[in-house]
PDB file of C-alpha atoms in Angstrom:
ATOM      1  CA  UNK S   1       7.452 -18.238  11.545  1.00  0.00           C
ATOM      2  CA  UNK S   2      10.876 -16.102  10.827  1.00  0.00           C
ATOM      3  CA  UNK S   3       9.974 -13.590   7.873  1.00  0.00           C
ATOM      4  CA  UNK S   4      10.623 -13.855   4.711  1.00  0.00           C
ATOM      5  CA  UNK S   5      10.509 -11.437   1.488  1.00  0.00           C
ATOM      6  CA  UNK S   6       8.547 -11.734  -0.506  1.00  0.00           C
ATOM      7  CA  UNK S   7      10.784 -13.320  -3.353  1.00  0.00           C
ATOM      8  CA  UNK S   8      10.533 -16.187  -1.152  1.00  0.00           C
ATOM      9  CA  UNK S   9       6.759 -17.316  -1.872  1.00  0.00           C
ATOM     10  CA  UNK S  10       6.702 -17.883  -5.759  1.00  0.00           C
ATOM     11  CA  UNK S  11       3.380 -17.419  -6.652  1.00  0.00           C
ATOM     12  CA  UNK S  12       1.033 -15.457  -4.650  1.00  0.00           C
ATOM     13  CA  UNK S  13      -2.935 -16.664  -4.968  1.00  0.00           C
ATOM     14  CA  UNK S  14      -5.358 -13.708  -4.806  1.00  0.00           C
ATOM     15  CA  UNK S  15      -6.460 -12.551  -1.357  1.00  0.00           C
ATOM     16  CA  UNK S  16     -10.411 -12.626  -0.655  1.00  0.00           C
ATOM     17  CA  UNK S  17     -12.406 -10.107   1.971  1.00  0.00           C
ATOM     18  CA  UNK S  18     -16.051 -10.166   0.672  1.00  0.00           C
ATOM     19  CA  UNK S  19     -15.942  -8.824  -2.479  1.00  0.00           C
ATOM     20  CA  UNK S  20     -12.668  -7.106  -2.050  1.00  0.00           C
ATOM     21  CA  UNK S  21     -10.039  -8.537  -3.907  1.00  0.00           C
ATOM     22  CA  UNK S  22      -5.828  -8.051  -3.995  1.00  0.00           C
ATOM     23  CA  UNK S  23      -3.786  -9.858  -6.156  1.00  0.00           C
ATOM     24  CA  UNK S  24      -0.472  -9.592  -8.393  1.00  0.00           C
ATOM     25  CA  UNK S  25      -0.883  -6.464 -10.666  1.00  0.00           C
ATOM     26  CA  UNK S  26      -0.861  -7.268 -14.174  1.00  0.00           C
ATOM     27  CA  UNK S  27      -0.792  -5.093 -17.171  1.00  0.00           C
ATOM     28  CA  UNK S  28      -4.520  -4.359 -17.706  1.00  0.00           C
ATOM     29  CA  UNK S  29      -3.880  -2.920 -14.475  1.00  0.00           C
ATOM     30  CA  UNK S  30      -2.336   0.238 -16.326  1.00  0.00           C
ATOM     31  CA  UNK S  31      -4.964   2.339 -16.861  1.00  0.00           C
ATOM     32  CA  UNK S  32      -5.181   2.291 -12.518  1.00  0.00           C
ATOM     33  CA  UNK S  33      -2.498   2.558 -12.152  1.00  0.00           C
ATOM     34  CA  UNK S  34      -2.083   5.769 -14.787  1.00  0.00           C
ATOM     35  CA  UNK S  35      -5.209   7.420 -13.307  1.00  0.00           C
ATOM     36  CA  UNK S  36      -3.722   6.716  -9.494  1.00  0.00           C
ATOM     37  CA  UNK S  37      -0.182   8.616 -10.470  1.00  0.00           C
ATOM     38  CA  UNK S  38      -2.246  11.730 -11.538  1.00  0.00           C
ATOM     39  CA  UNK S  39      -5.099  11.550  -8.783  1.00  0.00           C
ATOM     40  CA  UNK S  40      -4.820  15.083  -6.966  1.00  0.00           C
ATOM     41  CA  UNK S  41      -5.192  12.644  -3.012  1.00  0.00           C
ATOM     42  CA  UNK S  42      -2.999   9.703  -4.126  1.00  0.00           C
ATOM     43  CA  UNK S  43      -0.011  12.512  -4.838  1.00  0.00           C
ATOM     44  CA  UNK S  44      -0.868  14.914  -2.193  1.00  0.00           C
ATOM     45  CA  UNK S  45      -0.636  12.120   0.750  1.00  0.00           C
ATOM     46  CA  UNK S  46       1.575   9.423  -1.006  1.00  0.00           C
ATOM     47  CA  UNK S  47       5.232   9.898  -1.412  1.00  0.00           C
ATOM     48  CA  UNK S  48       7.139   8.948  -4.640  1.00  0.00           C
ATOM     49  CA  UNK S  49       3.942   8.750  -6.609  1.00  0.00           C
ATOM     50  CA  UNK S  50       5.637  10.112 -10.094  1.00  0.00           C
ATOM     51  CA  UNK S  51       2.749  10.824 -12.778  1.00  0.00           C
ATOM     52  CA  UNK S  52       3.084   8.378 -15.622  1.00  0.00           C
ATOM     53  CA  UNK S  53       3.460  10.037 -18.835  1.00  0.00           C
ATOM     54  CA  UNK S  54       0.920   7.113 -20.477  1.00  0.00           C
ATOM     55  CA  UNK S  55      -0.630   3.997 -20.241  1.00  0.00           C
ATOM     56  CA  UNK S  56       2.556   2.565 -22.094  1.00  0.00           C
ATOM     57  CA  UNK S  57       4.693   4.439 -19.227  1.00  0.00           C
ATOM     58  CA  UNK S  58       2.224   2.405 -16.646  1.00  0.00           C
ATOM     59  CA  UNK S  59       2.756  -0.806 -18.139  1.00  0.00           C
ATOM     60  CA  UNK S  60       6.331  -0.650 -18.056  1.00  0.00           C
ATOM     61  CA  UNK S  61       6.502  -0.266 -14.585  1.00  0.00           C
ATOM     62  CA  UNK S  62       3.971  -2.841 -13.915  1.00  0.00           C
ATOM     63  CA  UNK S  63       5.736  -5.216 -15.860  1.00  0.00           C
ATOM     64  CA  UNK S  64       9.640  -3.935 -14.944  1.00  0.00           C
ATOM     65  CA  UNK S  65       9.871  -2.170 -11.260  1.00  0.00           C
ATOM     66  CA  UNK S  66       7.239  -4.358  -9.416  1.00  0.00           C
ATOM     67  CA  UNK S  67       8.038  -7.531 -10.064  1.00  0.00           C
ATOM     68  CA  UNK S  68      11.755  -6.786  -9.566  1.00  0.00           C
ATOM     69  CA  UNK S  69      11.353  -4.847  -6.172  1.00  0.00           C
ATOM     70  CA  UNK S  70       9.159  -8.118  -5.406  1.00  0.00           C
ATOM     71  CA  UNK S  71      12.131 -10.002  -6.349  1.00  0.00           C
ATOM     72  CA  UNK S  72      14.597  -8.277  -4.466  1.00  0.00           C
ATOM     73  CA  UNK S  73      12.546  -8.370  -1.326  1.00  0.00           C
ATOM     74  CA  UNK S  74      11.757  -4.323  -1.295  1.00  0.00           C
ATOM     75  CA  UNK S  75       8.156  -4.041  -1.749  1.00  0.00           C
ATOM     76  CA  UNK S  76       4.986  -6.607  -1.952  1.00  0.00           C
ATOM     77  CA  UNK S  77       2.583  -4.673  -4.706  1.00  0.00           C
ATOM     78  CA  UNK S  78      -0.821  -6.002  -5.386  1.00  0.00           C
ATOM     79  CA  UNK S  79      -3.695  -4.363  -7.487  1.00  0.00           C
ATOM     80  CA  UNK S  80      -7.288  -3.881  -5.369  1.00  0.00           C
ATOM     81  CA  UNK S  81     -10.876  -5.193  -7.274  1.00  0.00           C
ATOM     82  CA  UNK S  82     -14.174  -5.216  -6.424  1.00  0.00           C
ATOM     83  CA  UNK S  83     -16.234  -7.829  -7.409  1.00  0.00           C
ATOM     84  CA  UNK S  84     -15.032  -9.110 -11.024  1.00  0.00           C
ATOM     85  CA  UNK S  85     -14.182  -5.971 -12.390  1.00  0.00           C
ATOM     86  CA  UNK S  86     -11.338  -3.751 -12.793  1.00  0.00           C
ATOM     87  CA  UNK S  87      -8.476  -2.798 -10.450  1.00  0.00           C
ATOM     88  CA  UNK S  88      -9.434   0.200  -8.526  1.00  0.00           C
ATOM     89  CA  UNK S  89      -6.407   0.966  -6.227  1.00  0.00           C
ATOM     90  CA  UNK S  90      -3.301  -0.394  -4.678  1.00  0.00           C
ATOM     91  CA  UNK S  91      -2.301  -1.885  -1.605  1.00  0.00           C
ATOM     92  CA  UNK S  92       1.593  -2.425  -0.833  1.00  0.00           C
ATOM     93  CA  UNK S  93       4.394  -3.172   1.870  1.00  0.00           C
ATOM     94  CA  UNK S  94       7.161  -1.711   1.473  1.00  0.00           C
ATOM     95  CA  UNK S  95      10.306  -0.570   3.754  1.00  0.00           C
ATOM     96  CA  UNK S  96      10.850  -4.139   4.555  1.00  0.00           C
ATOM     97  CA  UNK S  97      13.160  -4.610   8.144  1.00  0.00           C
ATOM     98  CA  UNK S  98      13.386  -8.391   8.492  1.00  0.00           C
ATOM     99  CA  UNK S  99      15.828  -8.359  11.053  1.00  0.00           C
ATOM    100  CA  UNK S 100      12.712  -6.735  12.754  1.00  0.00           C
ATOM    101  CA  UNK S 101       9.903  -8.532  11.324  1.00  0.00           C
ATOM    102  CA  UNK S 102       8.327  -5.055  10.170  1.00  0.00           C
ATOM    103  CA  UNK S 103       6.975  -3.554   6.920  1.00  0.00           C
ATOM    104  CA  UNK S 104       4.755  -0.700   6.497  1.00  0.00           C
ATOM    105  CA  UNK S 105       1.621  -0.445   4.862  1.00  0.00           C
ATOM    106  CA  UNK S 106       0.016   1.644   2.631  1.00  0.00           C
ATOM    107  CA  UNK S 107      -2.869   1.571   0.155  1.00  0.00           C
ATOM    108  CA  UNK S 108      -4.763   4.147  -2.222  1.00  0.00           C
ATOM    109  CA  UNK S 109      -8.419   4.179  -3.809  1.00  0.00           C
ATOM    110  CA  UNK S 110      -9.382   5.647  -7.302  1.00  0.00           C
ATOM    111  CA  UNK S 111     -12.331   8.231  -6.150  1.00  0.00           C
ATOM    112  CA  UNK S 112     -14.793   5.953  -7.050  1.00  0.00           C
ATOM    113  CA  UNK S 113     -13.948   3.393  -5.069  1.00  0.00           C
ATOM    114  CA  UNK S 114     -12.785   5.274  -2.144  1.00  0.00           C
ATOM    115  CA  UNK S 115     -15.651   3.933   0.808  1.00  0.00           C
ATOM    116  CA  UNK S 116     -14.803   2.513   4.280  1.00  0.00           C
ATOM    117  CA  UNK S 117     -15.413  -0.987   3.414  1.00  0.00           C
ATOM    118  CA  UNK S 118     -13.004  -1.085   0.551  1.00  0.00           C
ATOM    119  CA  UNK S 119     -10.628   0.868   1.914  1.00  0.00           C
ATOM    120  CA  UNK S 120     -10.439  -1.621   4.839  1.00  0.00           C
ATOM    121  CA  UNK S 121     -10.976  -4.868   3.258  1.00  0.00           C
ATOM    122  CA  UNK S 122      -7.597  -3.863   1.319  1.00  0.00           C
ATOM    123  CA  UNK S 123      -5.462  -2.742   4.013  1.00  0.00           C
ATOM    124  CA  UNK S 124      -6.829  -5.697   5.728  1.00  0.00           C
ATOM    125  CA  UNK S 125      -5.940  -8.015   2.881  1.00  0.00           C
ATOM    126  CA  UNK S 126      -3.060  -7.011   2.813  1.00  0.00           C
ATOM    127  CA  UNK S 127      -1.836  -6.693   6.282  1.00  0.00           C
ATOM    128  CA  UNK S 128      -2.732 -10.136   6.780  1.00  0.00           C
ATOM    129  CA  UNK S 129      -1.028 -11.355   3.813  1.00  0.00           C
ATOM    130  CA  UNK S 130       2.366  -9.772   5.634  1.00  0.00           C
ATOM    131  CA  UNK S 131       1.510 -11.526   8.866  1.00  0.00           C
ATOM    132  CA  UNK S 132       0.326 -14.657   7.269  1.00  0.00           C
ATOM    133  CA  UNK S 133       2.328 -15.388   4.489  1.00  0.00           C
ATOM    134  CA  UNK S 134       5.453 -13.053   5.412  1.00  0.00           C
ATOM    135  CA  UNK S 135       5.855 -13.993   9.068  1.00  0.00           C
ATOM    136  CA  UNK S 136       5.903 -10.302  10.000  1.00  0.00           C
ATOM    137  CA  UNK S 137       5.606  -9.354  13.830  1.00  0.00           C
ATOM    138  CA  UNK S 138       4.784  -5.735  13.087  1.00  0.00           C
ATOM    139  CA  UNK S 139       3.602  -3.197  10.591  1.00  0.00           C
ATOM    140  CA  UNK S 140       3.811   0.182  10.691  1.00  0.00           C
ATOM    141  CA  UNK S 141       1.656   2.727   8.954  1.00  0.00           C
ATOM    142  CA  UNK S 142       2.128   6.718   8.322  1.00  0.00           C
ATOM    143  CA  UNK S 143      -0.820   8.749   7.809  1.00  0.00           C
ATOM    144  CA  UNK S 144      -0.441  12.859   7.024  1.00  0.00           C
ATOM    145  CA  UNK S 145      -1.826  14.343   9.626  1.00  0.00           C
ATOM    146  CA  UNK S 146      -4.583  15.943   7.905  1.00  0.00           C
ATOM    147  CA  UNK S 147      -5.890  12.666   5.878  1.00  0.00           C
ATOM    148  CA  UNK S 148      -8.213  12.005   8.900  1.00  0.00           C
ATOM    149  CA  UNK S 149      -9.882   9.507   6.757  1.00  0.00           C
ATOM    150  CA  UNK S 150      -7.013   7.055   5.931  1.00  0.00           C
ATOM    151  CA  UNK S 151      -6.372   7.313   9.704  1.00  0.00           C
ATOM    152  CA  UNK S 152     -10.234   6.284  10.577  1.00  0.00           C
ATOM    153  CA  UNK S 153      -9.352   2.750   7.978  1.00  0.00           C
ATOM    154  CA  UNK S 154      -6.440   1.984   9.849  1.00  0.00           C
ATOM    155  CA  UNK S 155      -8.026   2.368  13.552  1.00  0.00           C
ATOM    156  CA  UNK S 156     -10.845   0.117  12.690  1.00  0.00           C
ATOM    157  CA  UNK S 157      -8.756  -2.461  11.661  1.00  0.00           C
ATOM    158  CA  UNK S 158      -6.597  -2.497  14.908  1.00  0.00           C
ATOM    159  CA  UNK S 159      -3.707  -0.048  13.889  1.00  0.00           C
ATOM    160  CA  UNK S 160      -3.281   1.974  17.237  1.00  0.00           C
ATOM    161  CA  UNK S 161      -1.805   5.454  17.381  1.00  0.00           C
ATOM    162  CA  UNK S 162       1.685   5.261  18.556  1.00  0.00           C
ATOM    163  CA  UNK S 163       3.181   8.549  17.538  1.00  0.00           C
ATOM    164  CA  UNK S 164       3.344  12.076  15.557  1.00  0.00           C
ATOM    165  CA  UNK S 165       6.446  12.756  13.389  1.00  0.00           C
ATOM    166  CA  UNK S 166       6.276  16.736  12.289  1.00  0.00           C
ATOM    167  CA  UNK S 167       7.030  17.135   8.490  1.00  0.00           C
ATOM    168  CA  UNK S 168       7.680  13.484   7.746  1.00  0.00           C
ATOM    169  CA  UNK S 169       7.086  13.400   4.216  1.00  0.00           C
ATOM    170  CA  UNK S 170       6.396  15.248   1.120  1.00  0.00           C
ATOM    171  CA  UNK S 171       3.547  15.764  -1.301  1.00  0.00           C
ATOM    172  CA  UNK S 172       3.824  13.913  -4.297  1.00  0.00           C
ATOM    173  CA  UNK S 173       1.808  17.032  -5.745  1.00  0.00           C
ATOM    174  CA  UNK S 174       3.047  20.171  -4.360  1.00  0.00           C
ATOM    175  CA  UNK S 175       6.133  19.107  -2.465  1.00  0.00           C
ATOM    176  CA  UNK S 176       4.421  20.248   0.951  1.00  0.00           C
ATOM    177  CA  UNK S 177       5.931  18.831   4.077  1.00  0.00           C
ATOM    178  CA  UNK S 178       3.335  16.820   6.010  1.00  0.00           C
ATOM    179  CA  UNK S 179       3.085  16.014   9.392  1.00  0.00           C
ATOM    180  CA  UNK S 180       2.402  12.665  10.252  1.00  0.00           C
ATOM    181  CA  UNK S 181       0.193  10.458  12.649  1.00  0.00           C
ATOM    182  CA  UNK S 182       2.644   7.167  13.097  1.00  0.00           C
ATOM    183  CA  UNK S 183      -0.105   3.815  13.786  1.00  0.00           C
ATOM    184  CA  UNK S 184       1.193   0.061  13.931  1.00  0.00           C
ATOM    185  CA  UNK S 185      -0.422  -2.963  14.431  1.00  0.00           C
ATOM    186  CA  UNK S 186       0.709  -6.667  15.665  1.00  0.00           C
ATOM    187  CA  UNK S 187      -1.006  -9.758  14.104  1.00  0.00           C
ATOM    188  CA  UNK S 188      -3.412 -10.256  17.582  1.00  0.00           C
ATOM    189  CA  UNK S 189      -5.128  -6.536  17.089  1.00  0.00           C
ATOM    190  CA  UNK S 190      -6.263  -7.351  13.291  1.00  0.00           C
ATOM    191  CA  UNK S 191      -9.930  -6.785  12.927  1.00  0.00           C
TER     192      UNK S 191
END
């Protein structure tokens, strides 16, 4: 399969891993999404992750940025759930190269919901929705150095190691420069 963007597949049916759930953020998603912009991990080792002012603020990006960065084949956002209730993280590809076939891949976990199996149920979920339903050959992953466990979610799904980029990005929170452990995977090595 060549890839495709996202803007390509219309509607998107939820993605299933036991009890692990991604699918299309919606608006109820908001108050997630509001605690996630102001979570002391999600800004230190995210980039870009801008503290929403409100729930209102949250909801217009929900409803405005994501679906037209879906649209315009820049990022694939879905909200994560466990069980039936309510969202309790994200999971996303973004940097889309289709010339390539790559994306990377990211996700991030409200404290409460922050465990091993969530945590790699999403990335999972996700990374097979790229491969699956994208066509993608590749996708990358960048992990600050010093969040050991993000790296630990990404190795036991099949992400290998494949490099170390010195100060790669900034904190969200205090505008630190991390280093960064550099992991891909390839559709045969998903666990």
């Amino acid at each position: 399969m060549f890839p495709v963007g996202p803007s390509a597949l219309g509607d998107v049916p939820p993605l299933v891993d036991g009890d692990v759930l991604i699918r299309r953020p919606t608006a109820e998603d908001a108050d997630t999404v509001l605690a996630g912009s102001h979570d002391p991990l999600v800004r230190e080792f995210m980039q870009g992750v801008f503290p929403h002012t409100d729930r209102e603020a949250a909801v217009r990006w929900i409803e405005d940025v994501v679906p037209r960065l879906w649209d315009q084949d820049r990022a694939a956002y879905f909200a994560v759930t466990v069980g039936d209730g309510p969202s309790v993280g994200w999971a996303e590809l973004v940097d889309f190269r289709p010339d390539e076939g790559v994306a990377e891949a990211a996700i991030w976990l409200l404290p409460g919901a922050r465990r091993m199996r969530v945590a790699a149920a999403a990335l999972r979920l996700v990374c097979r929705f790229g491969f699956e339903q994208l066509g993608l050959r590749r996708i990358d992953a960048y992990a600050a150095a010093d969040n050991m466990p993000v790296q630990v979610v990404g190795a036991y799904i099949g992400f290998r190691r494949a490099g170390f980029r010195p100060d790669l990005f900034r904190s969200s929170r205090t505008h630190t420069l991390h280093d960064a452990v550099y992991a891909t995977l390839v559709p045969e090595d998903l666990c």
